[in-house]
Amino acid sequence: MLQPTWHPDSLATRLPSLRRRALLTQATRAFFAARGYTEVETPYAVHAPGEEVHLGTFRTERVDTAGARTPLWLHTSPEFAMKRLLVGGAGPIFQLARVWRNGEGSDTHAAEFTMLEWYHPGATLADLMDEMEAYLRAVLPPKVMCRGIATSLRSFERLTMHDAFAREAGADVLGTAGDAAALAASARAKLRDGETWEDLFFRLLLERVEPHLGRAFPTFLTHWPAAQAALARRDSADPRTALRFELFVCGIELANAFEELTDAREQRARFVEDRARRHAISGPDWPLDEDFLTALGHGMPAGSGVALGFDRLAMIASGADRIDQVLWLPG
């Protein structure tokens, strides 16, 4: 019979990793304070948790003193709230936020976890990569080991998605954008029944590209196809790509970052498209976040932001094999 997670014997096995996590939290706050960031806190229960097509959410409701009920959702990221603060003039900000994503669970996923998110007005994507390197070197030793993979932080690789697919899958991901059959032929892959270009893109990314990233040294996977822009702006030098990166350390996807989209009209169009796709899969849910679009239209400063899985960073810092080893009371 499994011991409860509060049992002294169970907690004792996790305490070394948990104490390392506590030191990591202290070092994180010190790093951002030294760079002039302000730590913020934003609501966890929100009217609209975002327009991600494939993220599951947790629904709740607010009951006011008159008994009126308002549906709310636990946020999947503090991104929209923090961007409202950027519009208001908060300047460089960071947050260690609890976030919720329903339907997730594995050695590196938890349904409730901690996200370290920060925004730097005026920073380019390259600036943010520089800052990310400085942060990791400040809070981690020069060499880390996690899940059997040793990674040196002495150098970082910056690899475009186009070059990654060419190197690891032998495919032209940009030249075949939107054409599933062409991408399959380029990658010498068999196209599955009903598989879209996006489906195949993510299958190749998962099966052929990601297993080779962030091993001997960390890898920034940059310049994503424009169709995967999310909330990133397109690269003016190559509109086929979006100014987005993911960071891999010890083979683990650790962070996702954008040079932020500030055009409210384009953001609305992306939201409407994503809502239609999500509703086709799972049905109607929350209203469009008009308040966020109004804030964006008021004027968000140009800059970049990143979301980092803090529990995964704690795994890397402590050498833990599973995310539950760095959670005080795993669910």
Short mmCIF file of C-alpha atoms in Angstrom, two decimals:
data_model
loop_
_atom_site.label_atom_id
_atom_site.label_comp_id
_atom_site.label_asym_id
_atom_site.label_seq_id
_atom_site.Cartn_x
_atom_site.Cartn_y
_atom_site.Cartn_z
CA MET A 1 0.00 0.00 0.00
CA LEU A 2 1.36 3.41 -0.97
CA GLN A 3 2.11 5.80 1.85
CA PRO A 4 0.27 9.16 1.85
CA THR A 5 2.47 12.02 0.63
CA TRP A 6 2.37 13.66 4.09
CA HIS A 7 3.80 10.55 5.81
CA PRO A 8 7.21 11.24 7.42
CA ASP A 9 8.89 8.47 5.43
CA SER A 10 7.39 9.73 2.17
CA LEU A 11 8.31 13.34 2.86
CA ALA A 12 11.82 12.37 3.94
CA THR A 13 12.57 10.95 0.50
CA ARG A 14 11.56 14.25 -1.12
CA LEU A 15 13.09 16.67 1.38
CA PRO A 16 16.54 17.03 -0.30
CA SER A 17 14.87 17.98 -3.60
CA LEU A 18 12.34 20.21 -1.85
CA ARG A 19 15.03 22.09 0.06
CA ARG A 20 16.90 22.59 -3.21
CA ARG A 21 13.64 23.94 -4.66
CA ALA A 22 13.35 26.43 -1.78
CA LEU A 23 16.88 27.70 -2.46
CA LEU A 24 15.99 27.98 -6.15
CA THR A 25 13.00 30.15 -5.28
CA GLN A 26 15.16 32.47 -3.18
CA ALA A 27 17.80 32.73 -5.91
CA THR A 28 15.13 33.47 -8.51
CA ARG A 29 13.70 36.37 -6.53
CA ALA A 30 17.20 37.73 -5.91
CA PHE A 31 18.07 37.53 -9.62
CA PHE A 32 15.05 39.50 -10.78
CA ALA A 33 15.23 42.03 -7.95
CA ALA A 34 18.86 42.76 -8.88
CA ARG A 35 17.74 43.44 -12.47
CA GLY A 36 15.03 45.91 -11.52
CA TYR A 37 12.00 43.63 -11.93
CA THR A 38 8.92 43.94 -9.75
CA GLU A 39 7.28 40.77 -8.46
CA VAL A 40 3.53 40.79 -9.10
CA GLU A 41 0.52 38.66 -8.18
CA THR A 42 -2.50 38.32 -10.43
CA PRO A 43 -5.84 36.47 -10.00
CA TYR A 44 -5.91 32.71 -10.45
CA ALA A 45 -9.66 32.46 -11.15
CA VAL A 46 -10.43 34.40 -14.34
CA HIS A 47 -13.31 35.06 -16.73
CA ALA A 48 -11.36 33.80 -19.76
CA PRO A 49 -8.26 31.59 -19.39
CA GLY A 50 -7.03 32.02 -22.98
CA GLU A 51 -7.65 30.66 -26.43
CA GLU A 52 -5.26 27.70 -26.53
CA VAL A 53 -6.81 24.98 -28.67
CA HIS A 54 -5.55 21.92 -26.81
CA LEU A 55 -5.19 22.99 -23.14
CA GLY A 56 -7.71 21.55 -20.68
CA THR A 57 -9.08 23.87 -17.98
CA PHE A 58 -10.66 23.68 -14.52
CA ARG A 59 -14.05 25.39 -14.16
CA THR A 60 -15.27 27.06 -10.98
CA GLU A 61 -17.67 29.88 -10.11
CA ARG A 62 -17.97 32.95 -7.94
CA VAL A 63 -21.06 33.43 -5.76
CA ASP A 64 -21.63 37.04 -4.67
CA THR A 65 -23.40 38.22 -1.54
CA ALA A 66 -26.75 38.35 -3.39
CA GLY A 67 -26.33 34.75 -4.56
CA ALA A 68 -25.57 35.60 -8.18
CA ARG A 69 -23.25 33.07 -9.83
CA THR A 70 -20.48 33.93 -12.28
CA PRO A 71 -18.54 31.17 -14.09
CA LEU A 72 -14.76 31.39 -13.75
CA TRP A 73 -11.81 29.25 -14.82
CA LEU A 74 -8.49 28.59 -13.12
CA HIS A 75 -5.88 30.17 -15.37
CA THR A 76 -3.48 28.09 -17.44
CA SER A 77 -0.95 30.96 -17.40
CA PRO A 78 -0.78 34.47 -15.87
CA GLU A 79 0.11 35.84 -19.31
CA PHE A 80 -3.01 37.88 -20.07
CA ALA A 81 -3.15 39.44 -16.62
CA MET A 82 0.53 40.36 -16.67
CA LYS A 83 0.21 41.93 -20.11
CA ARG A 84 -2.59 44.12 -18.77
CA LEU A 85 -0.09 45.36 -16.17
CA LEU A 86 2.43 46.09 -18.93
CA VAL A 87 -0.21 48.25 -20.64
CA GLY A 88 -0.73 50.06 -17.32
CA GLY A 89 2.98 50.89 -17.10
CA ALA A 90 4.23 48.32 -14.56
CA GLY A 91 7.57 47.95 -16.35
CA PRO A 92 9.66 44.76 -16.08
CA ILE A 93 7.67 42.24 -14.02
CA PHE A 94 7.86 38.60 -12.93
CA GLN A 95 5.59 36.15 -11.15
CA LEU A 96 5.84 32.72 -9.56
CA ALA A 97 2.26 31.64 -10.22
CA ARG A 98 0.29 28.48 -9.55
CA VAL A 99 -1.40 27.38 -12.79
CA TRP A 100 -3.77 24.58 -13.73
CA ARG A 101 -4.04 22.44 -16.87
CA ASN A 102 -6.63 19.69 -16.82
CA GLY A 103 -5.95 16.26 -18.28
CA GLU A 104 -2.17 16.44 -17.77
CA GLY A 105 -0.02 14.03 -15.80
CA SER A 106 3.34 12.29 -16.35
CA ASP A 107 6.85 12.21 -14.94
CA THR A 108 7.29 15.82 -16.17
CA HIS A 109 3.66 17.08 -16.09
CA ALA A 110 1.29 17.90 -13.23
CA ALA A 111 -2.25 19.24 -13.46
CA GLU A 112 -1.37 21.93 -10.89
CA PHE A 113 2.12 23.39 -11.08
CA THR A 114 4.22 26.55 -10.76
CA MET A 115 5.02 28.83 -13.67
CA LEU A 116 7.78 31.40 -13.55
CA GLU A 117 6.76 34.08 -16.01
CA TRP A 118 8.51 37.36 -16.75
CA TYR A 119 8.14 40.25 -19.20
CA HIS A 120 10.79 42.73 -20.28
CA PRO A 121 9.50 45.80 -22.17
CA GLY A 122 11.88 46.81 -24.94
CA ALA A 123 13.65 43.44 -25.07
CA THR A 124 14.04 41.50 -28.31
CA LEU A 125 13.89 37.72 -28.47
CA ALA A 126 17.71 37.67 -28.62
CA ASP A 127 17.84 39.88 -25.51
CA LEU A 128 15.55 37.45 -23.72
CA MET A 129 17.75 34.49 -24.65
CA ASP A 130 20.72 36.38 -23.20
CA GLU A 131 18.76 37.00 -20.00
CA MET A 132 17.63 33.38 -19.83
CA GLU A 133 21.23 32.22 -20.07
CA ALA A 134 22.22 34.62 -17.27
CA TYR A 135 19.33 33.43 -15.10
CA LEU A 136 20.12 29.73 -15.47
CA ARG A 137 23.80 30.31 -14.77
CA ALA A 138 22.85 32.32 -11.66
CA VAL A 139 20.58 29.65 -10.14
CA LEU A 140 22.16 26.38 -11.37
CA PRO A 141 25.64 24.87 -11.19
CA PRO A 142 27.80 24.86 -14.37
CA LYS A 143 26.78 21.26 -15.07
CA VAL A 144 23.43 19.65 -14.30
CA MET A 145 22.19 16.06 -14.45
CA CYS A 146 18.54 15.07 -14.74
CA ARG A 147 16.81 11.89 -15.94
CA GLY A 148 20.17 10.43 -16.97
CA ILE A 149 21.22 13.38 -19.16
CA ALA A 150 24.16 15.64 -18.24
CA THR A 151 24.06 19.18 -19.63
CA SER A 152 26.77 21.85 -19.45
CA LEU A 153 25.67 25.49 -19.12
CA ARG A 154 28.98 26.80 -20.41
CA SER A 155 27.48 27.27 -23.89
CA PHE A 156 23.95 27.43 -25.33
CA GLU A 157 22.82 26.43 -28.82
CA ARG A 158 20.47 28.71 -30.79
CA LEU A 159 18.81 26.64 -33.51
CA THR A 160 16.03 27.77 -35.84
CA MET A 161 13.09 25.44 -36.41
CA HIS A 162 13.97 25.34 -40.12
CA ASP A 163 17.52 24.18 -39.38
CA ALA A 164 16.36 21.73 -36.70
CA PHE A 165 13.95 20.00 -39.09
CA ALA A 166 16.58 19.92 -41.82
CA ARG A 167 19.19 18.46 -39.47
CA GLU A 168 17.09 15.93 -37.57
CA ALA A 169 14.21 15.10 -39.94
CA GLY A 170 15.70 15.91 -43.36
CA ALA A 171 12.63 18.06 -44.01
CA ASP A 172 11.87 21.56 -45.30
CA VAL A 173 9.37 22.70 -42.67
CA LEU A 174 8.95 26.24 -44.01
CA GLY A 175 8.85 25.40 -47.72
CA THR A 176 6.06 22.87 -47.12
CA ALA A 177 4.02 24.99 -44.67
CA GLY A 178 0.34 24.13 -44.85
CA ASP A 179 0.86 21.17 -47.22
CA ALA A 180 0.81 17.93 -45.21
CA ALA A 181 1.61 15.71 -48.19
CA ALA A 182 4.61 17.84 -49.14
CA LEU A 183 5.95 17.81 -45.57
CA ALA A 184 5.51 14.02 -45.40
CA ALA A 185 7.37 13.57 -48.68
CA SER A 186 10.15 15.94 -47.57
CA ALA A 187 10.57 14.03 -44.28
CA ARG A 188 10.12 10.60 -45.92
CA ALA A 189 7.26 9.96 -43.50
CA LYS A 190 4.00 8.16 -44.08
CA LEU A 191 1.04 10.52 -43.82
CA ARG A 192 -1.65 9.08 -41.55
CA ASP A 193 -5.34 9.12 -42.41
CA GLY A 194 -6.77 12.56 -41.64
CA GLU A 195 -3.41 13.95 -40.53
CA THR A 196 -3.10 17.70 -41.10
CA TRP A 197 0.11 19.64 -41.67
CA GLU A 198 -0.02 20.77 -38.04
CA ASP A 199 -0.52 17.20 -36.82
CA LEU A 200 2.45 15.98 -38.83
CA PHE A 201 4.57 18.96 -37.80
CA PHE A 202 4.10 18.12 -34.12
CA ARG A 203 4.60 14.39 -34.69
CA LEU A 204 7.93 15.00 -36.41
CA LEU A 205 8.90 17.56 -33.78
CA LEU A 206 8.16 15.09 -30.99
CA GLU A 207 9.60 11.96 -32.62
CA ARG A 208 12.59 13.23 -34.60
CA VAL A 209 13.62 16.69 -33.42
CA GLU A 210 13.06 17.11 -29.69
CA PRO A 211 14.92 13.91 -28.65
CA HIS A 212 18.15 15.53 -29.91
CA LEU A 213 17.75 18.92 -28.20
CA GLY A 214 19.19 20.24 -24.95
CA ARG A 215 21.46 17.33 -24.19
CA ALA A 216 25.20 18.15 -24.12
CA PHE A 217 24.23 21.84 -23.81
CA PRO A 218 20.92 23.74 -23.65
CA THR A 219 19.13 24.45 -26.93
CA PHE A 220 16.96 27.42 -27.85
CA LEU A 221 14.63 26.25 -30.65
CA THR A 222 13.76 29.52 -32.38
CA HIS A 223 11.77 31.04 -35.28
CA TRP A 224 8.72 28.82 -35.33
CA PRO A 225 6.49 28.51 -38.41
CA ALA A 226 4.03 31.41 -38.52
CA ALA A 227 1.10 29.01 -38.08
CA GLN A 228 2.54 28.26 -34.61
CA ALA A 229 2.99 31.90 -33.66
CA ALA A 230 0.58 31.75 -30.67
CA LEU A 231 1.00 35.21 -29.11
CA ALA A 232 4.30 36.00 -30.83
CA ARG A 233 4.72 38.55 -33.59
CA ARG A 234 5.97 37.51 -36.99
CA ASP A 235 9.55 38.08 -38.01
CA SER A 236 9.67 41.04 -40.41
CA ALA A 237 12.81 39.55 -41.98
CA ASP A 238 10.94 36.31 -42.80
CA PRO A 239 7.14 36.49 -42.32
CA ARG A 240 6.98 32.70 -42.66
CA THR A 241 8.29 32.55 -39.09
CA ALA A 242 7.26 33.81 -35.66
CA LEU A 243 9.61 35.27 -33.07
CA ARG A 244 9.21 32.44 -30.59
CA PHE A 245 11.57 30.05 -28.85
CA GLU A 246 11.39 26.98 -26.65
CA LEU A 247 14.32 26.09 -24.40
CA PHE A 248 15.46 22.52 -23.74
CA VAL A 249 17.77 21.52 -20.88
CA CYS A 250 18.67 17.90 -20.00
CA GLY A 251 16.37 16.93 -22.85
CA ILE A 252 13.40 18.58 -21.06
CA GLU A 253 11.29 21.35 -22.57
CA LEU A 254 11.76 24.05 -19.94
CA ALA A 255 10.45 27.36 -21.30
CA ASN A 256 8.39 28.97 -24.06
CA ALA A 257 8.95 32.60 -25.07
CA PHE A 258 7.67 35.21 -27.50
CA GLU A 259 8.65 38.57 -28.83
CA GLU A 260 5.18 39.76 -28.02
CA LEU A 261 2.42 40.52 -30.49
CA THR A 262 1.08 44.03 -29.72
CA ASP A 263 -1.35 44.44 -32.63
CA ALA A 264 -4.86 44.11 -31.17
CA ARG A 265 -6.47 43.55 -34.57
CA GLU A 266 -4.18 40.66 -35.47
CA GLN A 267 -4.54 39.21 -31.97
CA ARG A 268 -8.33 39.26 -32.28
CA ALA A 269 -8.14 37.43 -35.61
CA ARG A 270 -5.90 34.75 -34.07
CA PHE A 271 -8.22 34.40 -31.07
CA VAL A 272 -11.29 33.97 -33.29
CA GLU A 273 -9.53 31.31 -35.37
CA ASP A 274 -8.32 29.41 -32.28
CA ARG A 275 -11.77 29.62 -30.64
CA ALA A 276 -13.39 28.08 -33.69
CA ARG A 277 -10.90 25.21 -33.67
CA ARG A 278 -11.27 24.63 -29.93
CA HIS A 279 -15.06 24.75 -30.01
CA ALA A 280 -15.08 22.24 -32.86
CA ILE A 281 -13.19 19.84 -30.59
CA SER A 282 -14.73 20.45 -27.17
CA GLY A 283 -17.74 22.74 -27.59
CA PRO A 284 -18.49 26.30 -26.36
CA ASP A 285 -16.82 27.53 -23.20
CA TRP A 286 -15.86 31.03 -21.99
CA PRO A 287 -16.45 34.39 -23.70
CA LEU A 288 -13.80 36.09 -25.80
CA ASP A 289 -11.47 38.13 -23.58
CA GLU A 290 -12.62 41.57 -24.76
CA ASP A 291 -10.97 43.30 -21.80
CA PHE A 292 -7.56 41.94 -22.81
CA LEU A 293 -8.08 43.00 -26.44
CA THR A 294 -9.14 46.47 -25.25
CA ALA A 295 -5.98 46.71 -23.15
CA LEU A 296 -3.87 45.59 -26.11
CA GLY A 297 -5.54 48.22 -28.27
CA HIS A 298 -4.77 50.86 -25.64
CA GLY A 299 -1.11 50.13 -26.25
CA MET A 300 1.19 47.44 -24.87
CA PRO A 301 4.90 48.32 -25.08
CA ALA A 302 7.01 46.25 -27.44
CA GLY A 303 9.02 43.61 -25.63
CA SER A 304 9.43 39.93 -24.90
CA GLY A 305 8.17 37.50 -22.31
CA VAL A 306 8.79 33.92 -21.22
CA ALA A 307 6.97 31.20 -19.31
CA LEU A 308 9.21 28.67 -17.56
CA GLY A 309 8.09 25.48 -15.84
CA PHE A 310 9.48 26.08 -12.37
CA ASP A 311 8.86 22.51 -11.17
CA ARG A 312 10.89 21.20 -14.11
CA LEU A 313 13.66 23.64 -13.26
CA ALA A 314 13.56 22.28 -9.70
CA MET A 315 13.91 18.76 -11.14
CA ILE A 316 16.99 19.87 -13.07
CA ALA A 317 18.45 21.69 -10.05
CA SER A 318 17.99 18.71 -7.72
CA GLY A 319 18.51 15.86 -10.19
CA ALA A 320 15.01 14.51 -9.57
CA ASP A 321 13.60 11.99 -12.01
CA ARG A 322 9.91 12.85 -11.57
CA ILE A 323 7.98 16.03 -10.99
CA ASP A 324 6.28 14.62 -7.88
CA GLN A 325 9.70 14.53 -6.18
CA VAL A 326 9.83 18.35 -6.21
CA LEU A 327 6.21 18.94 -5.08
CA TRP A 328 5.58 19.42 -1.37
CA LEU A 329 2.28 17.53 -1.48
CA PRO A 330 1.87 15.79 -4.85
CA GLY A 331 -1.74 15.33 -5.96
#
